[in-house]
Coordinates of C-alpha atoms in Angstrom, one line a residue:
M1 CA -48.3 -15.2 25.3
Q2 CA -45.6 -15.5 22.7
N3 CA -42.9 -12.8 22.6
N4 CA -41.9 -11.6 19.2
V5 CA -38.3 -11.2 18.1
E6 CA -37.2 -7.6 17.7
I7 CA -34.1 -6.3 16.0
I8 CA -32.9 -2.9 17.2
Q9 CA -30.1 -0.7 16.1
I10 CA -28.6 1.4 18.9
N11 CA -26.5 4.5 18.0
I12 CA -24.5 6.3 20.7
S13 CA -22.5 9.5 20.1
G14 CA -20.7 11.9 22.4
E15 CA -17.5 12.5 24.3
D16 CA -15.5 9.3 24.7
K17 CA -15.0 8.3 28.3
P18 CA -13.3 5.2 29.9
G19 CA -15.7 2.3 30.5
M20 CA -18.5 3.6 28.3
T21 CA -18.8 0.6 26.1
S22 CA -18.5 -1.7 29.1
S23 CA -21.3 -0.1 31.0
L24 CA -23.7 -0.1 28.0
T25 CA -23.0 -3.7 27.0
E26 CA -23.4 -4.8 30.6
I27 CA -27.1 -3.7 30.4
L28 CA -27.5 -5.7 27.2
A29 CA -25.9 -8.8 28.9
R30 CA -28.3 -8.5 31.9
Y31 CA -31.3 -8.9 29.5
D32 CA -29.6 -11.6 27.4
A33 CA -29.7 -9.5 24.3
F34 CA -27.9 -11.0 21.3
I35 CA -25.4 -8.7 19.6
L36 CA -25.7 -9.2 15.8
D37 CA -23.1 -6.5 15.0
I38 CA -21.0 -3.9 16.7
G39 CA -18.7 -1.1 15.5
Q40 CA -17.0 1.9 17.2
A41 CA -15.0 4.9 15.9
N42 CA -13.3 7.7 17.8
I43 CA -12.4 11.0 16.2
H44 CA -10.7 13.6 18.5
Q45 CA -12.3 12.0 21.6
S46 CA -15.7 12.1 20.0
L47 CA -17.2 8.6 20.1
T48 CA -19.6 6.9 17.7
L49 CA -20.8 3.5 18.7
G50 CA -23.3 1.3 16.9
I51 CA -24.8 -1.9 18.2
L52 CA -27.3 -4.1 16.4
I53 CA -29.2 -6.4 18.9
K54 CA -31.8 -9.1 18.8
T55 CA -34.1 -9.4 21.7
T56 CA -37.8 -10.1 22.5
S57 CA -40.7 -7.7 22.8
D58 CA -41.0 -8.3 26.6
K59 CA -37.4 -7.2 27.2
S60 CA -36.9 -4.4 24.6
G61 CA -38.7 -1.7 26.5
S62 CA -36.7 -2.3 29.7
I63 CA -33.4 -2.4 27.7
M64 CA -34.1 0.9 26.0
K65 CA -35.2 2.5 29.3
E66 CA -32.0 1.5 31.1
L67 CA -29.8 2.5 28.2
L68 CA -31.5 5.9 28.1
F69 CA -30.8 6.4 31.8
K70 CA -27.2 5.3 31.4
A71 CA -26.7 7.5 28.4
S72 CA -28.0 10.5 30.3
E73 CA -25.7 9.6 33.2
L74 CA -22.7 9.4 30.8
G75 CA -23.7 12.6 28.9
V76 CA -24.0 11.0 25.5
M77 CA -26.8 10.9 22.9
I78 CA -28.5 7.6 22.2
R79 CA -30.9 6.7 19.4
F80 CA -32.9 3.5 18.7
T81 CA -34.0 2.3 15.3
P82 CA -36.1 -0.8 14.7
I83 CA -34.9 -3.0 11.9
T84 CA -37.2 -5.3 10.1
E85 CA -36.3 -9.0 9.5
E86 CA -36.4 -8.4 5.8
R87 CA -33.9 -5.5 6.0
Y88 CA -31.6 -7.5 8.2
E89 CA -31.7 -10.5 5.9
D90 CA -30.9 -8.2 2.9
W91 CA -27.9 -6.9 4.8
V92 CA -26.7 -10.4 5.6
G93 CA -27.1 -11.4 2.0
R94 CA -24.6 -8.6 1.0
Q95 CA -22.0 -10.2 3.2
G96 CA -21.1 -12.7 0.5
K97 CA -20.1 -9.9 -1.9
N98 CA -16.4 -9.2 -2.6
R99 CA -14.7 -6.8 -0.3
Y100 CA -12.1 -4.3 -1.6
I101 CA -9.7 -1.9 0.1
I102 CA -9.3 1.6 -1.4
T103 CA -6.2 3.5 -0.1
L104 CA -6.1 7.3 -0.6
L105 CA -2.5 8.6 -0.2
G106 CA -0.9 12.0 -0.7
R107 CA 0.9 14.9 1.0
T108 CA -2.6 15.8 2.1
V109 CA -6.0 14.1 1.5
T110 CA -8.5 16.8 0.9
A111 CA -12.3 16.9 0.8
R112 CA -12.1 17.1 -3.0
H113 CA -10.0 13.9 -3.0
I114 CA -12.4 12.0 -0.9
A115 CA -15.4 13.3 -2.9
E116 CA -13.8 12.2 -6.2
V117 CA -13.1 8.7 -4.9
T118 CA -16.4 8.1 -3.1
K119 CA -18.2 9.3 -6.3
V120 CA -16.6 6.5 -8.2
V121 CA -17.4 4.1 -5.5
A122 CA -21.1 5.1 -5.6
E123 CA -21.2 5.0 -9.4
H124 CA -20.2 1.3 -9.3
G125 CA -22.8 0.4 -6.7
L126 CA -20.3 -0.4 -3.9
N127 CA -21.1 0.2 -0.2
I128 CA -18.5 1.7 2.1
D129 CA -18.3 -0.4 5.3
A130 CA -15.6 1.5 7.1
I131 CA -13.2 4.4 6.8
K132 CA -10.0 4.8 8.9
R133 CA -6.9 7.0 8.9
L134 CA -3.6 5.1 8.6
T135 CA -1.3 8.1 9.1
G136 CA -0.8 9.9 12.4
R137 CA -2.8 13.0 13.3
M138 CA -2.0 16.0 11.1
P139 CA -0.3 19.0 12.7
L140 CA -1.6 22.4 11.5
C141 CA 1.9 23.2 10.1
E142 CA 4.1 20.6 8.5
D143 CA 7.0 20.5 6.1
D144 CA 5.7 19.9 2.6
R145 CA 8.2 17.3 1.7
A146 CA 7.7 15.3 4.9
A147 CA 4.0 15.6 5.0
K148 CA 1.9 12.6 4.3
S149 CA -1.7 11.6 4.7
C150 CA -3.5 8.3 4.2
I151 CA -7.1 7.2 4.5
E152 CA -8.3 3.6 3.9
L153 CA -11.8 2.7 2.8
S154 CA -13.3 -0.8 3.1
V155 CA -16.0 -1.3 0.5
R156 CA -18.2 -4.2 -0.5
G157 CA -19.9 -5.1 -3.8
S158 CA -19.8 -7.1 -7.0
L159 CA -17.6 -6.0 -9.9
S160 CA -17.0 -7.6 -13.3
D161 CA -13.4 -7.7 -14.5
E162 CA -14.2 -4.9 -16.9
E163 CA -15.7 -2.7 -14.2
R164 CA -12.8 -3.3 -11.9
S165 CA -10.3 -2.4 -14.6
T166 CA -12.3 0.8 -15.4
M167 CA -12.4 1.7 -11.8
Q168 CA -8.7 1.1 -11.3
A169 CA -7.8 3.2 -14.4
G170 CA -9.9 6.1 -13.1
F171 CA -8.2 6.0 -9.7
M172 CA -4.8 6.1 -11.3
N173 CA -5.6 9.3 -13.1
L174 CA -6.2 11.1 -9.7
S175 CA -2.5 11.5 -9.3
D176 CA -3.1 14.6 -11.5
I177 CA -4.7 16.2 -8.5
G178 CA -2.1 15.1 -6.0
L179 CA -3.7 11.8 -4.9
D180 CA -2.5 8.2 -5.2
V181 CA -5.2 5.6 -5.0
S182 CA -4.6 1.9 -4.4
F183 CA -7.5 -0.5 -5.3
Q184 CA -7.0 -4.0 -4.0
K185 CA -9.2 -7.0 -3.4
D186 CA -9.3 -7.7 0.4
D187 CA -8.4 -11.4 0.3
I188 CA -6.1 -13.6 2.4
Y189 CA -3.1 -12.7 0.2
R190 CA -3.4 -9.0 0.8
R191 CA -3.2 -9.6 4.5
S192 CA -0.1 -11.9 4.2
R193 CA 2.4 -10.2 1.9
R194 CA 5.9 -11.6 2.7
L195 CA 8.3 -10.5 0.0
I196 CA 9.0 -7.0 -1.6
C197 CA 11.3 -6.7 -4.7
F198 CA 12.6 -3.3 -5.7
D199 CA 14.1 -1.8 -8.8
M200 CA 17.1 0.3 -7.7
D201 CA 17.9 3.2 -10.1
S202 CA 15.2 6.0 -9.9
T203 CA 13.4 3.9 -7.3
L204 CA 15.5 3.3 -4.3
I205 CA 17.9 6.1 -5.4
E206 CA 17.0 9.3 -7.2
T207 CA 19.4 8.8 -10.1
E208 CA 20.5 6.3 -12.8
V209 CA 23.9 5.1 -11.7
I210 CA 25.0 4.4 -15.3
D211 CA 24.4 8.1 -16.0
E212 CA 26.6 9.0 -13.1
L213 CA 29.4 6.7 -14.4
A214 CA 29.0 8.1 -17.9
E215 CA 29.5 11.6 -16.5
R216 CA 32.8 10.6 -15.0
A217 CA 33.7 8.9 -18.3
G218 CA 32.9 12.0 -20.3
V219 CA 30.0 10.3 -22.3
G220 CA 27.1 11.6 -20.2
D221 CA 24.9 12.9 -23.0
E222 CA 25.2 9.8 -25.1
V223 CA 24.4 7.4 -22.3
R224 CA 21.5 9.6 -20.9
A225 CA 19.9 9.6 -24.3
I226 CA 20.1 5.8 -24.6
T227 CA 18.8 5.4 -20.9
A228 CA 15.8 7.7 -21.5
S229 CA 14.9 5.8 -24.7
A230 CA 15.1 2.4 -22.9
M231 CA 13.0 3.6 -19.9
R232 CA 10.3 4.8 -22.3
G233 CA 10.3 1.3 -23.8
E234 CA 11.4 2.6 -27.2
I235 CA 14.4 0.2 -27.5
D236 CA 15.2 -3.2 -26.1
F237 CA 16.8 -3.1 -22.7
R238 CA 19.6 -5.6 -23.5
E239 CA 20.6 -3.6 -26.6
S240 CA 20.6 -0.3 -24.7
F241 CA 22.5 -1.9 -21.8
S242 CA 25.3 -3.2 -24.0
R243 CA 25.6 0.1 -25.8
R244 CA 25.8 2.1 -22.6
V245 CA 28.3 -0.2 -20.9
A246 CA 30.6 -0.1 -23.9
L247 CA 30.8 3.6 -23.6
L248 CA 32.3 3.2 -20.1
K249 CA 35.4 1.5 -21.3
G250 CA 38.6 2.7 -19.5
L251 CA 36.9 4.3 -16.5
D252 CA 38.8 3.9 -13.2
V253 CA 36.9 1.7 -10.7
S254 CA 37.7 4.1 -7.9
V255 CA 34.9 6.3 -9.3
M256 CA 32.4 3.6 -8.3
D257 CA 33.1 4.1 -4.5
E258 CA 32.8 7.8 -4.8
I259 CA 29.5 7.5 -6.5
A260 CA 28.2 5.0 -4.0
R261 CA 29.0 7.2 -1.0
N262 CA 27.1 10.1 -2.6
L263 CA 24.0 8.3 -3.9
P264 CA 20.9 10.5 -3.6
I265 CA 18.6 8.2 -1.5
T266 CA 14.9 8.3 -2.2
E267 CA 12.7 9.9 0.4
G268 CA 11.2 7.4 2.9
L269 CA 13.7 4.5 2.1
E270 CA 15.2 4.3 5.6
R271 CA 11.8 4.4 7.4
M272 CA 10.3 1.9 5.0
M273 CA 13.2 -0.6 5.4
T274 CA 13.2 -0.2 9.2
I275 CA 9.5 -1.0 9.4
L276 CA 9.5 -3.8 6.8
K277 CA 12.3 -5.6 8.7
R278 CA 10.4 -5.0 12.0
V279 CA 7.3 -6.8 10.7
G280 CA 9.1 -9.6 9.0
Y281 CA 9.2 -8.9 5.3
K282 CA 11.9 -10.2 3.0
T283 CA 13.3 -7.6 0.7
A284 CA 15.2 -7.8 -2.6
I285 CA 16.9 -5.5 -5.1
L286 CA 16.2 -6.7 -8.7
S287 CA 18.1 -4.2 -10.8
G288 CA 19.1 -3.5 -14.3
G289 CA 21.9 -1.5 -12.7
F290 CA 25.0 -2.8 -11.1
T291 CA 25.8 -5.2 -8.2
Y292 CA 28.4 -2.8 -6.7
F293 CA 25.8 -0.2 -5.8
G294 CA 23.1 -2.8 -4.9
N295 CA 25.4 -4.3 -2.4
Y296 CA 26.2 -0.9 -1.0
L297 CA 22.5 -0.4 -0.3
R298 CA 22.2 -3.9 1.0
Q299 CA 24.9 -3.3 3.6
K300 CA 23.5 0.1 4.6
Y301 CA 19.8 -0.7 4.8
G302 CA 19.6 -4.5 5.2
F303 CA 18.1 -5.9 2.0
D304 CA 18.1 -9.6 2.0
Y305 CA 18.9 -10.2 -1.7
V306 CA 20.6 -8.3 -4.5
Y307 CA 20.5 -9.3 -8.2
A308 CA 22.0 -6.9 -10.7
N309 CA 24.6 -6.7 -13.4
E310 CA 28.3 -7.2 -13.0
L311 CA 30.7 -4.9 -14.7
E312 CA 33.9 -6.5 -16.1
I313 CA 37.1 -5.0 -14.6
E314 CA 40.7 -5.5 -15.7
N315 CA 43.7 -3.7 -14.2
G316 CA 41.5 -1.4 -12.2
H317 CA 39.5 -0.2 -15.1
L318 CA 36.1 -1.0 -16.7
T319 CA 36.5 -3.0 -19.9
G320 CA 33.2 -1.8 -21.5
R321 CA 31.8 -5.3 -21.1
Y322 CA 29.7 -7.1 -18.4
V323 CA 29.8 -10.5 -16.8
G324 CA 27.0 -13.0 -16.8
E325 CA 23.3 -12.7 -17.8
V326 CA 21.8 -9.3 -18.1
V327 CA 19.1 -8.5 -15.5
D328 CA 16.4 -7.2 -17.9
G329 CA 12.6 -7.2 -17.5
R330 CA 12.3 -10.9 -18.3
R331 CA 15.0 -11.8 -15.8
K332 CA 13.5 -9.6 -13.0
A333 CA 10.2 -11.5 -13.3
E334 CA 12.0 -14.8 -13.3
L335 CA 14.0 -13.8 -10.2
L336 CA 10.8 -12.8 -8.5
R337 CA 9.3 -16.2 -9.1
L338 CA 12.4 -18.0 -8.0
L339 CA 12.5 -15.9 -4.7
C340 CA 8.9 -16.8 -4.0
Q341 CA 9.8 -20.5 -4.5
F342 CA 12.8 -20.2 -2.2
E343 CA 10.9 -18.4 0.5
E344 CA 8.0 -20.9 0.1
I345 CA 5.4 -18.3 -0.5
N346 CA 2.6 -17.9 -3.1
I347 CA 3.4 -15.4 -5.8
A348 CA 0.3 -13.5 -4.7
Q349 CA 2.1 -12.7 -1.4
S350 CA 4.8 -10.8 -3.3
V351 CA 5.1 -7.0 -4.0
A352 CA 7.2 -5.5 -6.8
V353 CA 8.2 -1.8 -7.0
G354 CA 9.7 0.0 -10.0
D355 CA 9.7 2.9 -12.4
G356 CA 10.8 1.8 -15.8
A357 CA 9.5 -0.2 -18.7
N358 CA 11.8 -3.1 -17.8
D359 CA 10.0 -3.3 -14.4
L360 CA 6.6 -4.1 -16.0
P361 CA 7.0 -7.9 -16.2
M362 CA 7.7 -8.2 -12.4
L363 CA 5.0 -5.5 -11.6
N364 CA 2.4 -7.5 -13.5
L365 CA 3.5 -10.8 -12.0
A366 CA 3.6 -9.8 -8.4
G367 CA 0.5 -10.0 -6.1
L368 CA 0.9 -6.2 -5.7
G369 CA 2.8 -4.3 -8.4
I370 CA 3.5 -0.6 -7.7
A371 CA 4.8 1.9 -10.3
F372 CA 6.8 4.3 -8.2
H373 CA 7.2 7.9 -9.7
A374 CA 7.1 6.0 -12.9
K375 CA 7.4 6.9 -16.6
P376 CA 4.0 7.5 -18.3
K377 CA 4.0 4.2 -20.2
V378 CA 4.7 2.2 -17.0
K379 CA 2.1 4.1 -15.0
A380 CA -0.5 3.6 -17.7
T381 CA 0.1 -0.2 -17.6
A382 CA 0.5 -0.7 -13.8
R383 CA -2.3 -1.6 -11.5
Q384 CA -1.1 0.6 -8.6
S385 CA 1.1 3.7 -8.5
I386 CA 2.7 6.1 -6.1
S387 CA 3.6 9.5 -7.5
T388 CA 2.9 12.0 -4.6
I389 CA 5.2 10.9 -1.7
G390 CA 8.2 8.8 -0.9
L391 CA 8.9 5.0 -0.6
D392 CA 7.3 4.8 2.8
G393 CA 4.0 5.3 1.1
I394 CA 4.3 1.6 0.2
L395 CA 3.6 0.8 3.9
Y396 CA 0.1 2.2 3.7
F397 CA -0.7 0.2 0.5
L398 CA 0.2 -2.8 2.7
G399 CA -2.3 -1.7 5.2
L400 CA 0.1 -0.7 8.0
K401 CA -0.9 2.0 10.3
D402 CA 1.4 4.7 11.9
S403 CA 0.0 4.2 15.4
R404 CA 1.1 0.5 15.2
I405 CA 4.3 0.6 13.3
E406 CA 5.9 3.5 15.1
A407 CA 5.4 2.0 18.6

């Protein structure tokens, strides 16, 4: 008598206990059951384990009987669901579809946030394969500024370029309800990022240094107006830079040290840099600001590269001129490409982070471009953005998990 092949989905749920998976799979091994798929999740010591097996009709009854006894002994619930070969083949056929990673990030991630994101996922016909939390467990009371929450969804499906752009644009708008959403294709490059390039002013630090210098020179209002116009993309960066630097003529260079020692550091910078160095990333400052302040941050936090603008100094005072080529948007993108060549990595393995219009060329060139607390024009153009928490939010867009990086 020929035994028919049977496919059975086994679902176990209950309180997690040491050795549970081992004791259940040991029964499957004894009957030579073939495991087609397996997945396990643990939430607050509550276990959910799913196993898809292939066996034969002469063994399936004994397997289920022994598993029922073992489940009763362990105090967990067990359920068996027969799966047809047609349904299994359909599931296998979906494996060839693209996989995407959707990262939900904010001070808190609420039920409304999850509902909004998963609604978009469903509307585009994508299937959610897995959901996991990247941040540590949330205490009941936490300081608002320090709080952060991140959930990562792994989804699968087919999207046209237009559908992907529409989906991404919709996710970007969710920052209005306190949620940042990263939407990335889950390919080999996402898993092997190696270089991160940062703008400095209003990204690594919560100020525009040229505005600080202008205040000391007594031309704060004039310089701030030019800076704001440049960041909005209303005037050419090179023109705005020359005009602003000219207004600093005669300023004593001792002011630069005083400003550097009192720079307002952006939330999450120290933690981000500590972890990036720990996991082997190369880091660079590509700034339309000034090398003096970039080198100060390099010495304090360990950046590998600094490229910025050099102010001309004569007799201990600024001349109102600069030395060398201006680091504008075009130059930032060029430097990003050169650093990738020097580090011998694919441009898709790079990350760029910035807030202003002059950051857009490098944000669009990098494998992952992140608009950080950015101006509206920049955020509208960028593919990813962070507006709700500090710089260490970048770690979660890279797929790093608290329980692994804090060890």
